[in-house]
Amino acid sequence: METSGLHIGLIGPLPPPSGGMANQTRQLAELLQQEGVAVTLIQTNAPYYPKWIEKLKGLRAIFRLIPYLVRIWVSAKNVQLFHVMANSGWSWHLYVTPVIWIAWLRRKPVVITYHGGEAEKFFNQSFFWIRPSLRRVTAILVPSSFLQGVFGKFGFNTVIVPNIINLGRFSMRVRAGIRKNGPHIIVTRNLEPIYDITSAIHAFSQIQACIPAARLTIAGSGPERSMLEQLVTNLGLNGSVRFTGRLDNEMISALYQEADVMINPSLVDNMPISILEALASGVPVVSTDVGGIPFLVTHEKNALLVPPARPEIMAEAVLRMFDNPPLANHLIEEGIKLVQEYAWPNVREQLLMVYRQILK
């Protein structure tokens, strides 16, 4: 598609903090601009102004929302279409619904890319309010066949356009398989109930009982940190478990270089970029088989999948990898092949095809 003259209004969160949807928004803006596309970037998590408003929980949303709506209205004069990064919950109602209706009033097409593993729960609870807006969306993009199935249940067609992984950020460490002495295990999810870091810590406790020199690094922030730190203390793991807090993109790339295995214990998920980042770094993955994850990776081909909230089975899978270097190497090799599908050269044509069909 000829991209010169194309002007997209791209709407979504931006780092900081770094995270799946925020990184996707920033990457897409940069990649489209490199293609010669004019991008008006509208941030849904813009800093509060004045800064002291951030302390006023009830009032601060208004100070962010009003400038946001004004910017969308003004931008509609120039952009050819709006592309919105969407998620479940209040972020849908506050930041996605207004764009759809403003675009409808201004006669501009809207593309949404829907993220999040809780879509079905959200739709079941709120579809009466969601349906009118969805009917005015020109195209609904989803990153996986898992979410395509969810939308299909509610009568909406979608187009699969995978999430983008910037392979330039990650490189495969030269390693002779997994270290059996002192292996480094990592978790790179937020410290929230849906990611079940508790199970990861219990699994690590069982791993360390077999390999005393094993180490665990938990990279993420969230409301459960104090509880998880107390759990580590109660299990006698203080010298072996490290909490780093949330890491920026450069630091998380460095962490993957130091890792031997990544475990993903989530209870709800769609298409976690963290799994692709690990695979791109040559780090084998043990993950729960929830939501869209079985649509992303295949058990015993490019990852090991286990049931959720079963730390003993997760520990067994990690130990199996340590005891079976050919299996670990196979998962690493196939993981490297898999992530190529999510590189920009492959995603580019799929996305630009959607734009072309809308604007023709």
XYZ file of C-alpha atoms in Angstrom:
360
model
C 0.000 0.000 0.000
C 1.200 3.507 -0.799
C 1.617 5.111 2.629
C 2.563 8.668 1.675
C -0.295 11.033 2.405
C -1.835 8.635 4.931
C -2.720 10.289 8.255
C -3.697 8.108 11.236
C -4.962 9.224 14.627
C -3.413 6.607 16.948
C -4.885 6.439 20.441
C -3.582 4.444 23.393
C -1.396 4.458 26.498
C 2.339 5.172 26.362
C 5.228 4.274 28.664
C 5.939 4.935 31.438
C 5.124 2.542 32.793
C 6.288 0.094 30.152
C 3.701 -2.576 29.517
C 2.115 -4.632 26.770
C -0.422 -2.170 25.370
C 1.739 0.905 26.029
C 4.679 -0.644 24.192
C 2.395 -1.671 21.334
C 1.119 1.898 20.953
C 4.594 3.422 20.924
C 6.040 0.786 18.586
C 3.184 1.124 16.118
C 3.517 4.921 16.047
C 7.250 4.701 15.369
C 6.906 1.993 12.718
C 4.113 3.765 10.864
C 6.127 6.984 10.842
C 9.095 5.092 9.399
C 6.745 4.007 6.594
C 5.986 7.662 5.827
C 2.588 7.680 7.551
C 1.628 10.859 9.398
C 0.639 9.872 12.947
C -1.243 12.042 15.411
C -0.583 10.272 18.706
C -3.163 10.807 21.455
C -2.155 9.411 24.835
C -4.824 7.930 27.110
C -2.535 8.026 30.168
C -1.139 11.532 29.673
C 0.519 13.095 32.736
C -1.777 15.134 34.942
C -1.546 18.892 34.666
C -1.067 20.516 37.055
C 0.874 17.645 38.648
C -0.701 18.040 42.101
C -4.043 16.949 40.604
C -2.672 13.378 40.625
C -3.274 13.256 44.390
C -7.013 13.939 44.023
C -8.360 10.516 43.063
C -11.946 11.535 42.419
C -11.119 14.705 40.493
C -8.039 13.771 38.516
C -9.926 11.721 35.888
C -11.743 14.879 34.763
C -8.463 16.763 34.341
C -7.190 13.979 32.074
C -10.457 13.223 30.257
C -11.492 16.732 29.166
C -8.196 17.571 27.346
C -8.293 14.084 25.839
C -11.768 14.608 24.377
C -10.858 18.052 23.070
C -7.797 16.638 21.324
C -9.823 13.887 19.660
C -12.415 16.397 18.434
C -9.761 18.719 17.026
C -7.701 15.884 15.497
C -10.747 14.549 13.654
C -10.427 17.490 11.291
C -7.103 16.235 9.914
C -6.802 12.478 10.358
C -8.215 10.027 7.831
C -9.067 7.427 10.442
C -8.681 6.743 14.149
C -6.904 3.592 15.345
C -7.610 2.906 19.028
C -5.844 0.500 21.373
C -8.720 -0.885 23.459
C -9.076 -2.929 26.612
C -11.766 -4.100 29.006
C -13.236 -2.317 31.992
C -13.281 1.391 32.698
C -10.615 2.090 30.097
C -13.167 1.060 27.453
C -15.889 3.337 28.796
C -13.628 6.333 29.451
C -11.203 6.253 26.528
C -12.625 4.096 23.733
C -16.357 4.815 23.689
C -15.878 8.625 23.383
C -13.549 8.186 20.385
C -16.086 6.006 18.583
C -18.902 8.504 19.041
C -16.799 11.572 18.243
C -15.563 9.846 15.089
C -19.164 8.983 14.173
C -20.192 12.617 14.596
C -17.165 13.781 12.589
C -17.690 11.072 9.948
C -14.304 9.426 10.412
C -13.767 5.653 10.361
C -12.559 3.944 13.541
C -10.357 0.864 13.859
C -9.935 -0.695 17.288
C -7.319 -3.231 18.308
C -8.721 -5.088 21.294
C -6.343 -6.422 23.949
C -6.947 -8.258 27.192
C -7.792 -11.757 28.339
C -10.905 -10.696 30.286
C -12.944 -9.701 27.225
C -15.596 -12.405 27.614
C -16.195 -11.583 31.278
C -16.395 -7.870 30.437
C -18.835 -8.478 27.585
C -21.032 -10.737 29.702
C -21.293 -8.021 32.334
C -21.585 -4.909 30.167
C -22.515 -5.834 26.612
C -25.761 -3.822 26.735
C -23.588 -0.698 26.998
C -20.799 -1.902 24.707
C -22.866 -3.067 21.707
C -24.039 0.374 20.466
C -20.452 1.608 20.264
C -19.113 -1.555 18.640
C -21.744 -1.255 15.906
C -20.176 2.063 14.891
C -16.629 0.681 14.654
C -15.437 0.256 11.073
C -13.031 -2.625 11.810
C -12.247 -4.641 14.923
C -8.720 -6.047 15.074
C -7.655 -8.709 17.564
C -4.174 -10.173 18.069
C -5.282 -13.805 18.373
C -7.869 -16.349 17.303
C -8.769 -16.627 20.997
C -10.209 -13.098 21.029
C -11.668 -13.627 17.575
C -13.709 -16.450 19.076
C -14.876 -14.263 21.961
C -16.119 -11.524 19.621
C -17.733 -14.151 17.417
C -19.844 -15.376 20.340
C -21.315 -11.886 20.570
C -21.971 -11.555 16.847
C -19.032 -9.384 15.752
C -16.557 -10.187 13.005
C -12.905 -9.392 13.588
C -9.621 -9.412 11.698
C -6.529 -10.984 13.263
C -3.522 -8.662 13.181
C -0.841 -9.956 15.583
C 0.849 -7.853 18.208
C 4.219 -6.520 17.135
C 7.466 -7.523 18.792
C 10.501 -5.378 18.125
C 13.126 -8.050 17.565
C 15.813 -5.381 17.568
C 15.372 -5.085 21.341
C 16.170 -8.734 21.980
C 19.052 -10.998 21.108
C 19.684 -14.625 21.875
C 22.442 -15.090 24.414
C 25.133 -17.549 23.406
C 24.442 -20.328 25.883
C 25.198 -23.998 26.147
C 21.676 -24.983 27.145
C 20.180 -24.309 30.573
C 22.419 -24.065 33.590
C 21.722 -27.010 35.847
C 23.773 -25.489 38.649
C 22.360 -22.200 39.829
C 19.694 -21.721 37.132
C 18.066 -18.305 36.946
C 14.260 -18.353 36.669
C 12.326 -15.172 35.927
C 8.747 -13.892 36.067
C 7.940 -10.712 34.132
C 4.312 -9.975 35.007
C 2.677 -7.348 37.183
C 2.047 -8.217 40.823
C -1.724 -8.492 40.493
C -4.132 -11.315 41.395
C -4.827 -12.331 37.759
C -1.134 -13.122 37.235
C -0.971 -15.433 40.281
C 2.631 -14.716 41.263
C 1.857 -16.681 44.436
C 1.868 -19.904 42.412
C 5.171 -18.941 40.789
C 6.772 -18.511 44.207
C 5.385 -21.828 45.469
C 6.635 -23.536 42.298
C 10.070 -22.009 42.805
C 10.126 -23.270 46.405
C 9.681 -26.810 45.079
C 12.311 -26.261 42.386
C 14.809 -25.008 44.941
C 14.196 -28.055 47.107
C 15.703 -30.035 44.198
C 18.246 -27.421 43.059
C 19.332 -25.367 46.103
C 21.347 -22.881 44.024
C 18.351 -21.891 41.873
C 17.405 -18.185 41.805
C 14.135 -16.388 41.041
C 13.741 -12.809 39.824
C 10.282 -11.232 39.783
C 10.163 -8.156 37.555
C 6.949 -6.194 37.939
C 5.036 -3.858 40.184
C 1.573 -3.990 41.659
C -0.610 -4.114 44.757
C 0.440 -7.609 45.847
C 4.123 -6.876 46.391
C 3.990 -6.716 50.208
C 1.988 -9.929 50.414
C 4.365 -11.698 48.017
C 7.444 -10.508 49.894
C 5.910 -11.891 53.090
C 5.261 -15.201 51.339
C 8.922 -15.370 50.294
C 9.923 -14.790 53.919
C 7.494 -17.412 55.209
C 8.891 -19.976 52.760
C 12.485 -19.188 53.756
C 13.414 -17.950 50.264
C 14.715 -14.470 51.065
C 18.231 -15.151 49.826
C 17.036 -16.653 46.544
C 14.172 -14.424 45.377
C 14.637 -10.876 44.113
C 11.918 -8.294 43.432
C 13.106 -5.682 40.948
C 9.946 -3.620 40.581
C 8.886 -2.599 37.087
C 11.793 -2.454 34.630
C 12.076 -0.246 31.562
C 12.520 -1.783 28.113
C 16.295 -1.748 28.197
C 16.488 -3.341 31.645
C 13.949 -6.047 30.834
C 15.935 -6.987 27.737
C 19.037 -7.332 29.919
C 17.115 -9.520 32.377
C 16.161 -11.960 29.621
C 19.845 -12.233 28.742
C 20.552 -13.428 32.294
C 17.665 -15.917 32.444
C 17.509 -19.664 31.923
C 13.725 -20.135 32.107
C 10.738 -17.800 32.167
C 7.560 -18.890 33.952
C 4.187 -17.297 33.304
C 1.642 -18.261 36.004
C -1.301 -16.101 34.872
C -4.913 -17.090 35.536
C -6.305 -14.883 32.743
C -4.454 -13.894 29.577
C -4.753 -13.151 25.894
C -1.457 -12.913 24.026
C 1.242 -11.923 26.517
C 4.097 -10.078 24.862
C 6.330 -11.237 27.726
C 6.215 -14.792 26.333
C 7.282 -13.580 22.889
C 10.038 -11.456 24.437
C 11.411 -14.486 26.269
C 11.307 -16.631 23.146
C 13.010 -13.891 21.118
C 15.804 -13.913 23.710
C 16.249 -17.676 23.487
C 14.694 -18.237 26.916
C 12.413 -21.299 27.136
C 8.964 -20.733 28.636
C 6.751 -22.632 31.050
C 3.286 -21.081 31.098
C -0.239 -21.767 32.227
C -2.579 -22.793 29.427
C -5.254 -20.146 30.046
C -7.109 -17.885 27.609
C -5.243 -17.167 24.409
C -1.922 -18.714 25.433
C -2.571 -22.105 23.742
C -3.324 -20.100 20.565
C 0.057 -18.374 20.893
C 2.368 -21.283 21.739
C 2.098 -25.046 21.379
C 2.825 -27.460 24.209
C 6.145 -29.279 23.778
C 6.796 -27.511 20.465
C 7.804 -24.003 21.558
C 6.787 -23.944 25.246
C 5.610 -26.177 28.064
C 2.018 -25.526 29.136
C 0.557 -26.414 32.523
C -2.817 -25.937 34.282
C -3.322 -22.704 36.247
C -2.919 -22.539 40.026
C -1.000 -25.832 40.109
C 2.488 -24.840 41.301
C 3.554 -28.444 41.756
C 2.938 -29.160 38.057
C 4.704 -25.946 37.049
C 7.705 -26.957 39.150
C 7.728 -30.408 37.528
C 7.742 -28.812 34.054
C 10.705 -26.571 34.912
C 12.631 -29.473 36.424
C 11.846 -31.575 33.373
C 13.452 -28.910 31.212
C 16.565 -28.893 33.396
C 16.815 -32.683 33.188
C 16.248 -32.829 29.431
C 18.640 -30.487 27.545
C 17.482 -31.711 24.085
C 13.916 -30.699 24.986
C 15.063 -27.292 26.214
C 17.108 -26.711 23.058
C 14.165 -27.769 20.878
C 11.872 -25.275 22.638
C 14.467 -22.522 22.210
C 14.915 -23.198 18.480
C 11.177 -23.381 17.772
C 10.534 -20.280 19.882
C 12.984 -18.271 17.790
C 11.132 -19.386 14.646
C 7.739 -18.502 16.122
C 8.537 -14.888 17.006
C 9.425 -14.089 13.409
C 5.677 -14.132 12.692
C 5.265 -11.123 14.984
C 8.006 -8.965 13.477
C 6.951 -5.771 11.702
C 7.664 -6.971 8.136
C 5.031 -9.686 8.598
C 2.485 -7.610 10.516
C 2.873 -4.552 8.276
C 1.011 -5.928 5.277
C -1.862 -7.223 7.376
C -2.409 -3.859 9.052
C -1.999 -1.759 5.924
C -4.497 -4.033 4.137
C -7.097 -3.059 6.756
C -6.349 0.641 6.278
C -6.503 0.253 2.494
C -9.896 -1.467 2.561
C -11.327 1.241 4.801
C -9.993 4.204 2.825
C -10.443 2.972 -0.736
